[in-house]
Amino acid sequence: MKRIRTSLRNGERLAVLPSITLQDKPDLNRRCIYVDPSRTFQTHIGFGGALTRATEENLRAMGPEKAQMVIEKYFSAEKGIGYNLLRHTIASTDFGSYSYDYLPEGATDLSGYDFAEEKLTIEYGTKINKICPDIKRMATIWSAPAYMKSNRERNFGGQLRPECRKDWAEYMCLYLEHMKEAGLKVDMVTCQNEPEAKQLWESTHVSAEQEADLIKNYLVPALKRHGLEDTKIYIWDHNKDEMVRRANVTLADPEVDKLVSGIAYHWYVTNNYDNVLMAHDIHPDKAIIFTEGCVEWANAGYSGGEESKLSANKAAEKYGRDIIEGLNRHTAAFIDWNMVVNDEGGPTWVGNYCDAPVMFDRPSGEVIFRPAYYYIGQFSKFIQRGAKRVLCWNDFESNVYSTAYLNPNGDLVVVVMNTDWINEPVLLIQRKGATVTLPPHSITTFVIEKGELNS
């Protein structure tokens, strides 16, 4: 049984440890992590991050060699942590040095559409394609052009004007067409990022009923006209606290229900993952995917001192905990937010600073791989697309978290995170087991090859 570990206390980073052997008669009087590969759940889609404008600007600022290294560290299964999902933003968001759209200022229709603003997306997206040819992409819009909205601006919420909904659908399809022409085919879309938020930055309020209308009467017909009907549609794309209600309302129309592939959610506001479980139980035919999460800095910036290092460790454990809690409640994919921020936590044109797994320190020119990068890698590097989650349960207090997957090649992957506990439990699989070490504040991935399970 292979063991790979990241420890916040001793500096281990995806460290390969000596293998151990499963025993036929383990000590069952110990605490137990129980795995049953015969009990399967959702099929895994993948892990990934968002190619935000902030990420692109940081990649450009660090230079081509370091940028290539970062891309490989994310998307190569051999050299990095094996990301195979990518979230794209349709026009600007709060993360980037300025706000932009694809239409000229004062536009009243789509005639001046210009995709040139996305040259960095094409550049880095093409590089990612070469490293990960089977990448799957999701695209999300933060705001429609100003003329389409009730408040006549892209920021501060507002709603789509009813007479502009057809233009909105065309605007979405123009983006998808240009991406496809650039060799960056988009596989999935959501209608609106955080549709119930009124933000200082790009945002639009879309009710559950309006989302159903947009999908059924505008987006799907436009996708068919443009030959993009294989694009999968996900709803909600906001926090998990309201995802059950939103899904129930948006999918109440049987026609809309048939057109929607899944439900997307973010991790902000609440830690109640039972909402994710309930969304699955009510709509078991819908894939549930996590599409955004970051550790916000509340405009504090990055000092590089002990406090920041401590928060970096806490951030890593938040990633580990939220990934496991989500996966164990039928989440089929995990997509992080910014893949790279600078030493200030940006760029962000509204000062909405946040952490990221990779940081570009501008004063030194150093690329810093934060603990969160390695914590995510304990999952993404080993759980393959197409894997089936299997039953995994432990009898610890809440400071130990675990999940398990059966890969398409027959290997079993078990990930266990310890946020405090120091005892040595038994990992029990099909009546075989081994006593394993879980150091405090560490995360360990166990890979049990198919032959070990059947011998």
Short mmCIF file of C-alpha atoms in Angstrom, two decimals:
data_model
loop_
_atom_site.label_atom_id
_atom_site.label_comp_id
_atom_site.label_asym_id
_atom_site.label_seq_id
_atom_site.Cartn_x
_atom_site.Cartn_y
_atom_site.Cartn_z
CA MET A 1 0.00 0.00 0.00
CA LYS A 2 1.55 3.27 -1.16
CA ARG A 3 1.52 6.30 1.14
CA ILE A 4 1.85 9.97 0.18
CA ARG A 5 1.74 12.67 2.83
CA THR A 6 1.75 16.42 3.31
CA SER A 7 2.41 17.67 6.84
CA LEU A 8 2.05 21.25 8.04
CA ARG A 9 4.40 20.63 10.96
CA ASN A 10 7.41 18.85 9.49
CA GLY A 11 7.47 20.28 5.97
CA GLU A 12 6.49 17.12 4.04
CA ARG A 13 4.98 18.04 0.68
CA LEU A 14 3.39 15.19 -1.28
CA ALA A 15 6.16 13.07 0.21
CA VAL A 16 6.29 9.43 -0.89
CA LEU A 17 6.65 7.29 2.24
CA PRO A 18 7.68 3.63 2.54
CA SER A 19 4.91 1.27 1.52
CA ILE A 20 3.11 -0.86 4.09
CA THR A 21 1.29 -4.18 3.73
CA LEU A 22 -2.34 -4.95 4.48
CA GLN A 23 -2.62 -7.69 7.07
CA ASP A 24 -5.25 -10.44 7.16
CA LYS A 25 -5.82 -10.03 10.92
CA PRO A 26 -5.59 -6.34 11.87
CA ASP A 27 -6.08 -5.07 15.42
CA LEU A 28 -9.78 -4.23 15.41
CA ASN A 29 -9.70 -2.80 18.94
CA ARG A 30 -8.13 0.37 17.59
CA ARG A 31 -9.95 3.33 16.11
CA CYS A 32 -10.92 2.39 12.56
CA ILE A 33 -11.17 3.95 9.11
CA TYR A 34 -13.50 1.56 7.31
CA VAL A 35 -13.62 1.36 3.49
CA ASP A 36 -16.01 -0.82 1.47
CA PRO A 37 -15.21 -0.72 -2.28
CA SER A 38 -18.40 -2.66 -3.09
CA ARG A 39 -20.57 0.31 -2.02
CA THR A 40 -20.26 2.94 -4.77
CA PHE A 41 -21.66 6.45 -5.26
CA GLN A 42 -21.03 9.32 -7.73
CA THR A 43 -18.66 9.21 -10.69
CA HIS A 44 -15.79 11.66 -10.40
CA ILE A 45 -15.44 14.38 -13.08
CA GLY A 46 -12.22 16.04 -11.97
CA PHE A 47 -10.33 18.75 -10.10
CA GLY A 48 -9.33 22.18 -11.40
CA GLY A 49 -9.11 25.92 -10.97
CA ALA A 50 -10.19 29.20 -12.55
CA LEU A 51 -8.13 30.90 -15.23
CA THR A 52 -9.13 34.36 -14.02
CA ARG A 53 -7.67 37.56 -15.45
CA ALA A 54 -5.73 37.92 -12.17
CA THR A 55 -4.16 34.51 -12.78
CA GLU A 56 -3.31 35.44 -16.36
CA GLU A 57 -1.75 38.75 -15.34
CA ASN A 58 0.38 37.03 -12.71
CA LEU A 59 1.54 34.39 -15.19
CA ARG A 60 2.54 37.14 -17.61
CA ALA A 61 4.33 39.11 -14.89
CA MET A 62 6.46 36.17 -13.73
CA GLY A 63 7.82 35.52 -17.22
CA PRO A 64 7.41 32.64 -19.69
CA GLU A 65 9.66 30.07 -17.96
CA LYS A 66 8.05 30.41 -14.54
CA ALA A 67 4.59 30.60 -16.08
CA GLN A 68 5.19 27.33 -17.91
CA MET A 69 6.43 25.78 -14.67
CA VAL A 70 3.27 26.86 -12.82
CA ILE A 71 1.02 25.51 -15.58
CA GLU A 72 2.85 22.18 -15.48
CA LYS A 73 2.66 22.09 -11.68
CA TYR A 74 -1.10 22.40 -11.95
CA PHE A 75 -2.02 20.40 -15.05
CA SER A 76 0.62 17.71 -15.44
CA ALA A 77 -0.15 14.43 -13.68
CA GLU A 78 3.58 13.58 -13.63
CA LYS A 79 5.19 16.95 -12.81
CA GLY A 80 2.27 18.42 -10.85
CA ILE A 81 -1.09 17.67 -9.28
CA GLY A 82 -3.04 16.63 -12.37
CA TYR A 83 -5.78 19.25 -12.76
CA ASN A 84 -8.17 18.37 -15.60
CA LEU A 85 -10.87 21.04 -15.19
CA LEU A 86 -10.75 24.76 -15.94
CA ARG A 87 -13.25 27.51 -15.18
CA HIS A 88 -13.28 30.54 -17.49
CA THR A 89 -14.88 33.92 -16.89
CA ILE A 90 -17.00 35.45 -19.63
CA ALA A 91 -15.65 39.05 -19.66
CA SER A 92 -14.27 40.58 -16.46
CA THR A 93 -14.78 39.87 -12.78
CA ASP A 94 -13.48 41.47 -9.59
CA PHE A 95 -10.13 39.73 -10.15
CA GLY A 96 -7.98 41.56 -12.66
CA SER A 97 -6.43 45.02 -12.85
CA TYR A 98 -9.44 46.51 -14.68
CA SER A 99 -13.01 45.82 -15.76
CA TYR A 100 -13.72 44.99 -19.41
CA ASP A 101 -16.39 43.81 -21.80
CA TYR A 102 -16.43 42.63 -25.43
CA LEU A 103 -18.55 45.58 -26.62
CA PRO A 104 -17.56 49.23 -27.11
CA GLU A 105 -18.61 51.76 -24.50
CA GLY A 106 -22.17 52.94 -25.07
CA ALA A 107 -23.10 49.89 -27.16
CA THR A 108 -26.80 49.27 -27.72
CA ASP A 109 -26.48 45.97 -29.58
CA LEU A 110 -23.95 43.23 -30.34
CA SER A 111 -22.60 44.66 -33.57
CA GLY A 112 -19.28 45.82 -32.07
CA TYR A 113 -18.40 42.50 -30.39
CA ASP A 114 -14.61 42.08 -30.13
CA PHE A 115 -12.95 39.03 -28.52
CA ALA A 116 -9.42 40.50 -28.66
CA GLU A 117 -9.50 41.21 -24.91
CA GLU A 118 -9.13 37.48 -24.27
CA LYS A 119 -5.71 37.09 -25.91
CA LEU A 120 -4.19 35.99 -22.58
CA THR A 121 -6.92 33.37 -22.13
CA ILE A 122 -6.11 31.98 -25.57
CA GLU A 123 -2.35 32.03 -24.89
CA TYR A 124 -2.46 30.23 -21.54
CA GLY A 125 -5.42 28.06 -22.46
CA THR A 126 -3.46 26.74 -25.44
CA LYS A 127 -0.48 25.94 -23.22
CA ILE A 128 -2.78 24.08 -20.83
CA ASN A 129 -4.21 22.07 -23.74
CA LYS A 130 -0.75 20.79 -24.63
CA ILE A 131 -0.12 19.57 -21.09
CA CYS A 132 -3.63 18.21 -20.47
CA PRO A 133 -5.29 17.30 -23.79
CA ASP A 134 -8.39 15.92 -22.04
CA ILE A 135 -9.08 19.17 -20.16
CA LYS A 136 -12.76 20.03 -19.69
CA ARG A 137 -13.86 23.65 -19.46
CA MET A 138 -16.66 25.53 -17.76
CA ALA A 139 -17.57 29.14 -18.58
CA THR A 140 -19.45 31.54 -16.31
CA ILE A 141 -20.69 35.11 -16.80
CA TRP A 142 -20.59 37.72 -14.01
CA SER A 143 -22.52 40.44 -15.84
CA ALA A 144 -24.16 41.03 -19.16
CA PRO A 145 -23.21 44.19 -21.09
CA ALA A 146 -24.56 47.38 -19.52
CA TYR A 147 -27.26 48.05 -22.13
CA MET A 148 -28.91 44.68 -21.38
CA LYS A 149 -29.41 45.47 -17.68
CA SER A 150 -32.01 47.36 -15.70
CA ASN A 151 -29.40 49.54 -13.95
CA ARG A 152 -27.48 50.19 -17.21
CA GLU A 153 -24.14 49.16 -15.70
CA ARG A 154 -22.21 45.93 -15.21
CA ASN A 155 -21.67 46.40 -11.46
CA PHE A 156 -24.03 46.62 -8.46
CA GLY A 157 -26.45 43.90 -9.49
CA GLY A 158 -29.38 44.90 -11.66
CA GLN A 159 -31.44 42.48 -13.76
CA LEU A 160 -31.54 41.47 -17.37
CA ARG A 161 -34.09 43.53 -19.26
CA PRO A 162 -36.71 41.16 -20.73
CA GLU A 163 -36.26 42.58 -24.23
CA CYS A 164 -32.52 41.85 -24.06
CA ARG A 165 -32.66 38.17 -23.13
CA LYS A 166 -32.19 37.05 -26.71
CA ASP A 167 -29.14 39.32 -27.03
CA TRP A 168 -27.82 37.85 -23.77
CA ALA A 169 -28.07 34.31 -25.17
CA GLU A 170 -26.29 35.42 -28.36
CA TYR A 171 -23.59 37.09 -26.28
CA MET A 172 -23.02 33.82 -24.42
CA CYS A 173 -22.83 31.85 -27.68
CA LEU A 174 -20.43 34.34 -29.29
CA TYR A 175 -18.04 33.67 -26.41
CA LEU A 176 -18.39 29.91 -26.82
CA GLU A 177 -17.85 30.16 -30.59
CA HIS A 178 -14.69 32.24 -30.24
CA MET A 179 -13.30 29.88 -27.63
CA LYS A 180 -14.02 26.89 -29.86
CA GLU A 181 -12.35 28.59 -32.84
CA ALA A 182 -9.29 29.18 -30.65
CA GLY A 183 -9.15 25.46 -29.83
CA LEU A 184 -10.54 25.97 -26.32
CA LYS A 185 -13.86 24.15 -26.47
CA VAL A 186 -16.15 24.90 -23.52
CA ASP A 187 -17.97 21.82 -22.24
CA MET A 188 -20.15 23.38 -19.52
CA VAL A 189 -21.79 26.74 -18.77
CA THR A 190 -23.75 28.38 -16.01
CA CYS A 191 -26.18 31.20 -16.69
CA GLN A 192 -24.90 33.55 -13.99
CA ASN A 193 -22.25 33.64 -11.29
CA GLU A 194 -23.77 34.14 -7.83
CA PRO A 195 -27.21 35.16 -9.13
CA GLU A 196 -28.51 36.33 -5.74
CA ALA A 197 -25.57 38.65 -4.94
CA LYS A 198 -25.49 42.41 -5.48
CA GLN A 199 -21.76 43.13 -5.60
CA LEU A 200 -19.61 46.23 -5.93
CA TRP A 201 -18.19 44.53 -9.00
CA GLU A 202 -19.71 42.76 -12.00
CA SER A 203 -22.95 41.11 -10.92
CA THR A 204 -26.51 40.47 -12.06
CA HIS A 205 -29.54 39.33 -10.08
CA VAL A 206 -31.30 36.36 -11.68
CA SER A 207 -34.17 34.70 -9.84
CA ALA A 208 -34.78 30.95 -9.91
CA GLU A 209 -37.77 31.46 -12.22
CA GLN A 210 -35.77 33.75 -14.50
CA GLU A 211 -32.96 31.20 -14.72
CA ALA A 212 -35.44 28.56 -15.86
CA ASP A 213 -36.81 30.95 -18.48
CA LEU A 214 -33.34 31.87 -19.74
CA ILE A 215 -32.38 28.23 -20.15
CA LYS A 216 -35.57 27.01 -21.80
CA ASN A 217 -36.50 29.92 -24.03
CA TYR A 218 -33.20 31.63 -24.85
CA LEU A 219 -29.96 29.82 -24.07
CA VAL A 220 -30.84 26.34 -25.38
CA PRO A 221 -32.38 27.66 -28.63
CA ALA A 222 -29.28 29.85 -29.16
CA LEU A 223 -26.92 26.94 -28.50
CA LYS A 224 -28.79 24.90 -31.12
CA ARG A 225 -28.62 27.72 -33.68
CA HIS A 226 -24.86 27.95 -33.18
CA GLY A 227 -24.26 24.20 -33.30
CA LEU A 228 -23.28 24.14 -29.62
CA GLU A 229 -26.07 21.93 -28.34
CA ASP A 230 -23.63 19.52 -26.68
CA THR A 231 -22.71 22.21 -24.11
CA LYS A 232 -23.91 21.07 -20.70
CA ILE A 233 -25.87 23.54 -18.56
CA TYR A 234 -25.48 23.80 -14.79
CA ILE A 235 -27.70 25.94 -12.58
CA TRP A 236 -27.23 28.08 -9.46
CA ASP A 237 -23.43 28.62 -9.22
CA HIS A 238 -23.76 30.27 -5.81
CA ASN A 239 -23.52 29.33 -2.13
CA LYS A 240 -24.73 26.00 -0.80
CA ASP A 241 -27.10 27.60 1.74
CA GLU A 242 -29.77 28.23 -0.90
CA MET A 243 -28.98 25.51 -3.43
CA VAL A 244 -31.86 23.21 -2.50
CA ARG A 245 -34.53 25.90 -2.85
CA ARG A 246 -33.04 27.22 -6.08
CA ALA A 247 -32.81 23.78 -7.63
CA ASN A 248 -36.38 22.93 -6.63
CA VAL A 249 -37.75 26.11 -8.21
CA THR A 250 -35.61 26.17 -11.36
CA LEU A 251 -36.14 22.47 -12.10
CA ALA A 252 -39.88 22.48 -11.34
CA ASP A 253 -40.62 22.75 -15.07
CA PRO A 254 -40.12 19.21 -16.51
CA GLU A 255 -38.82 20.67 -19.77
CA VAL A 256 -36.15 22.68 -17.97
CA ASP A 257 -35.28 19.66 -15.84
CA LYS A 258 -34.45 17.71 -19.00
CA LEU A 259 -32.15 20.48 -20.25
CA VAL A 260 -30.06 20.83 -17.09
CA SER A 261 -27.10 18.53 -16.42
CA GLY A 262 -26.33 19.56 -12.87
CA ILE A 263 -26.09 21.97 -9.96
CA ALA A 264 -23.04 24.14 -9.20
CA TYR A 265 -22.22 25.63 -5.80
CA HIS A 266 -19.63 27.72 -3.88
CA TRP A 267 -18.34 27.30 -0.32
CA TYR A 268 -18.97 30.77 1.13
CA VAL A 269 -21.48 31.78 3.87
CA THR A 270 -22.15 28.38 5.47
CA ASN A 271 -20.36 25.13 6.24
CA ASN A 272 -23.59 23.12 6.17
CA TYR A 273 -22.82 20.45 3.60
CA ASP A 274 -26.08 18.68 4.32
CA ASN A 275 -27.58 21.12 1.81
CA VAL A 276 -25.39 19.51 -0.85
CA LEU A 277 -26.56 16.07 0.24
CA MET A 278 -30.20 17.16 0.16
CA ALA A 279 -29.81 18.66 -3.33
CA HIS A 280 -28.50 15.31 -4.51
CA ASP A 281 -31.22 13.31 -2.75
CA ILE A 282 -33.97 15.43 -4.30
CA HIS A 283 -32.35 15.55 -7.75
CA PRO A 284 -30.26 12.35 -7.95
CA ASP A 285 -29.93 12.54 -11.74
CA LYS A 286 -28.06 15.87 -11.58
CA ALA A 287 -24.29 16.04 -11.27
CA ILE A 288 -23.27 18.30 -8.39
CA ILE A 289 -20.04 20.26 -8.84
CA PHE A 290 -18.14 22.72 -6.69
CA THR A 291 -17.18 25.71 -8.83
CA GLU A 292 -15.64 28.33 -6.54
CA GLY A 293 -13.97 28.82 -3.18
CA CYS A 294 -11.13 30.93 -1.83
CA VAL A 295 -9.81 32.10 1.52
CA GLU A 296 -10.61 35.79 1.68
CA TRP A 297 -8.10 38.21 3.19
CA ALA A 298 -10.53 40.99 4.11
CA ASN A 299 -8.21 43.59 2.55
CA ALA A 300 -5.39 42.52 4.89
CA GLY A 301 -2.81 41.79 2.22
CA TYR A 302 0.13 39.44 2.71
CA SER A 303 2.85 40.38 5.19
CA GLY A 304 4.94 37.22 4.97
CA GLY A 305 5.11 37.13 8.77
CA GLU A 306 4.14 34.40 11.20
CA GLU A 307 0.47 35.35 11.16
CA SER A 308 0.31 34.91 7.39
CA LYS A 309 2.12 31.58 7.59
CA LEU A 310 -0.36 30.38 10.22
CA SER A 311 -3.29 31.45 8.10
CA ALA A 312 -1.75 29.63 5.14
CA ASN A 313 -1.81 26.40 7.16
CA LYS A 314 -5.39 27.01 8.23
CA ALA A 315 -6.28 27.70 4.61
CA ALA A 316 -4.81 24.34 3.59
CA GLU A 317 -6.91 22.52 6.17
CA LYS A 318 -10.00 24.41 5.06
CA TYR A 319 -9.40 23.13 1.52
CA GLY A 320 -8.94 19.59 2.77
CA ARG A 321 -12.01 19.68 4.97
CA ASP A 322 -14.28 21.26 2.36
CA ILE A 323 -13.12 18.93 -0.40
CA ILE A 324 -13.81 15.86 1.75
CA GLU A 325 -17.14 17.16 3.06
CA GLY A 326 -18.25 17.92 -0.50
CA LEU A 327 -17.05 14.67 -2.05
CA ASN A 328 -18.73 12.63 0.68
CA ARG A 329 -22.02 14.32 -0.18
CA HIS A 330 -22.01 13.46 -3.89
CA THR A 331 -19.94 16.36 -5.27
CA ALA A 332 -18.51 15.11 -8.58
CA ALA A 333 -15.98 17.88 -9.28
CA PHE A 334 -13.95 20.49 -7.41
CA ILE A 335 -12.90 23.75 -9.11
CA ASP A 336 -10.86 26.23 -7.09
CA TRP A 337 -10.97 30.00 -7.69
CA ASN A 338 -7.81 31.99 -8.70
CA MET A 339 -4.96 29.64 -9.45
CA VAL A 340 -2.39 32.41 -8.87
CA VAL A 341 -2.51 35.68 -6.91
CA ASN A 342 0.27 38.17 -6.22
CA ASP A 343 1.79 39.08 -2.83
CA GLU A 344 -1.08 41.50 -2.22
CA GLY A 345 -3.75 38.91 -2.98
CA GLY A 346 -4.66 40.24 -6.41
CA PRO A 347 -4.69 41.96 -8.77
CA THR A 348 -8.27 42.90 -8.05
CA TRP A 349 -9.62 46.20 -9.31
CA VAL A 350 -12.00 46.49 -6.33
CA GLY A 351 -9.51 45.52 -3.60
CA ASN A 352 -11.20 42.17 -2.96
CA TYR A 353 -7.96 40.41 -1.95
CA CYS A 354 -7.76 36.66 -1.34
CA ASP A 355 -5.38 33.75 -0.95
CA ALA A 356 -4.61 31.14 -3.61
CA PRO A 357 -2.68 27.87 -3.76
CA VAL A 358 0.08 29.59 -5.74
CA MET A 359 1.41 33.09 -5.09
CA PHE A 360 3.68 35.31 -7.18
CA ASP A 361 5.80 37.45 -4.87
CA ARG A 362 6.52 40.53 -6.98
CA PRO A 363 9.39 42.03 -4.91
CA SER A 364 11.48 38.85 -5.09
CA GLY A 365 10.09 37.38 -8.30
CA GLU A 366 9.58 34.11 -6.45
CA VAL A 367 6.72 31.71 -7.12
CA ILE A 368 5.41 30.37 -3.80
CA PHE A 369 3.48 27.12 -3.61
CA ARG A 370 1.25 27.50 -0.59
CA PRO A 371 0.29 24.54 1.65
CA ALA A 372 -3.18 24.53 0.04
CA TYR A 373 -1.61 23.54 -3.29
CA TYR A 374 -0.24 20.35 -1.77
CA TYR A 375 -3.43 19.60 0.16
CA ILE A 376 -5.45 19.79 -3.06
CA GLY A 377 -2.81 17.65 -4.74
CA GLN A 378 -3.37 14.87 -2.20
CA PHE A 379 -6.73 14.40 -3.96
CA SER A 380 -6.28 15.61 -7.54
CA LYS A 381 -3.07 13.73 -8.26
CA PHE A 382 -4.53 10.35 -7.33
CA ILE A 383 -8.31 10.35 -7.86
CA GLN A 384 -8.86 9.85 -11.58
CA ARG A 385 -11.67 11.06 -13.78
CA GLY A 386 -14.25 8.29 -13.92
CA ALA A 387 -13.43 7.04 -10.42
CA LYS A 388 -16.34 5.93 -8.22
CA ARG A 389 -16.58 7.18 -4.67
CA VAL A 390 -16.92 4.25 -2.28
CA LEU A 391 -18.14 3.92 1.28
CA CYS A 392 -15.63 5.40 3.73
CA TRP A 393 -16.41 5.89 7.40
CA ASN A 394 -14.34 6.48 10.52
CA ASP A 395 -15.17 6.39 14.24
CA PHE A 396 -13.07 9.39 15.21
CA GLU A 397 -14.14 12.71 16.57
CA SER A 398 -14.60 15.49 14.01
CA ASN A 399 -10.87 16.22 13.75
CA VAL A 400 -10.26 13.35 11.31
CA TYR A 401 -11.78 13.49 7.80
CA SER A 402 -11.64 10.74 5.18
CA THR A 403 -12.93 9.81 1.72
CA ALA A 404 -12.22 6.97 -0.72
CA TYR A 405 -12.45 6.30 -4.47
CA LEU A 406 -12.10 3.31 -6.75
CA ASN A 407 -10.19 4.40 -9.86
CA PRO A 408 -11.05 3.07 -13.34
CA ASN A 409 -7.84 0.99 -13.28
CA GLY A 410 -9.03 -0.80 -10.14
CA ASP A 411 -6.76 0.98 -7.65
CA LEU A 412 -8.35 2.16 -4.41
CA VAL A 413 -7.48 5.67 -3.18
CA VAL A 414 -8.14 6.67 0.43
CA VAL A 415 -7.45 10.24 1.62
CA VAL A 416 -7.33 10.93 5.36
CA MET A 417 -6.79 14.37 6.93
CA ASN A 418 -5.94 14.80 10.59
CA THR A 419 -6.41 18.28 12.03
CA ASP A 420 -5.32 17.30 15.55
CA TRP A 421 -5.55 13.58 16.48
CA ILE A 422 -2.26 11.79 17.16
CA ASN A 423 -3.31 8.15 17.72
CA GLU A 424 -2.61 5.44 15.14
CA PRO A 425 -5.82 3.93 13.72
CA VAL A 426 -6.45 0.86 11.59
CA LEU A 427 -7.27 1.33 7.91
CA LEU A 428 -9.67 -1.56 7.26
CA ILE A 429 -10.53 -2.68 3.74
CA GLN A 430 -12.46 -5.87 2.96
CA ARG A 431 -11.40 -7.46 6.27
CA LYS A 432 -7.75 -6.63 5.62
CA GLY A 433 -6.12 -3.81 7.47
CA ALA A 434 -3.01 -1.98 8.57
CA THR A 435 -2.15 0.30 11.45
CA VAL A 436 -1.37 3.70 9.94
CA THR A 437 0.26 6.85 11.28
CA LEU A 438 -1.64 10.14 11.01
CA PRO A 439 0.62 12.94 12.31
CA PRO A 440 -1.13 16.05 13.69
CA HIS A 441 -2.06 18.58 11.00
CA SER A 442 -1.33 16.29 8.08
CA ILE A 443 -3.09 14.72 5.13
CA THR A 444 -2.23 11.27 3.79
CA THR A 445 -3.22 9.50 0.58
CA PHE A 446 -3.17 5.71 0.58
CA VAL A 447 -3.13 3.95 -2.80
CA ILE A 448 -4.00 0.28 -2.70
CA GLU A 449 -3.38 -1.38 -6.05
CA LYS A 450 -5.97 -3.73 -7.51
CA GLY A 451 -3.78 -6.77 -6.92
CA GLU A 452 -3.43 -5.97 -3.22
CA LEU A 453 -7.21 -5.95 -2.77
CA ASN A 454 -7.72 -9.27 -4.51
CA SER A 455 -4.76 -11.23 -3.15
#
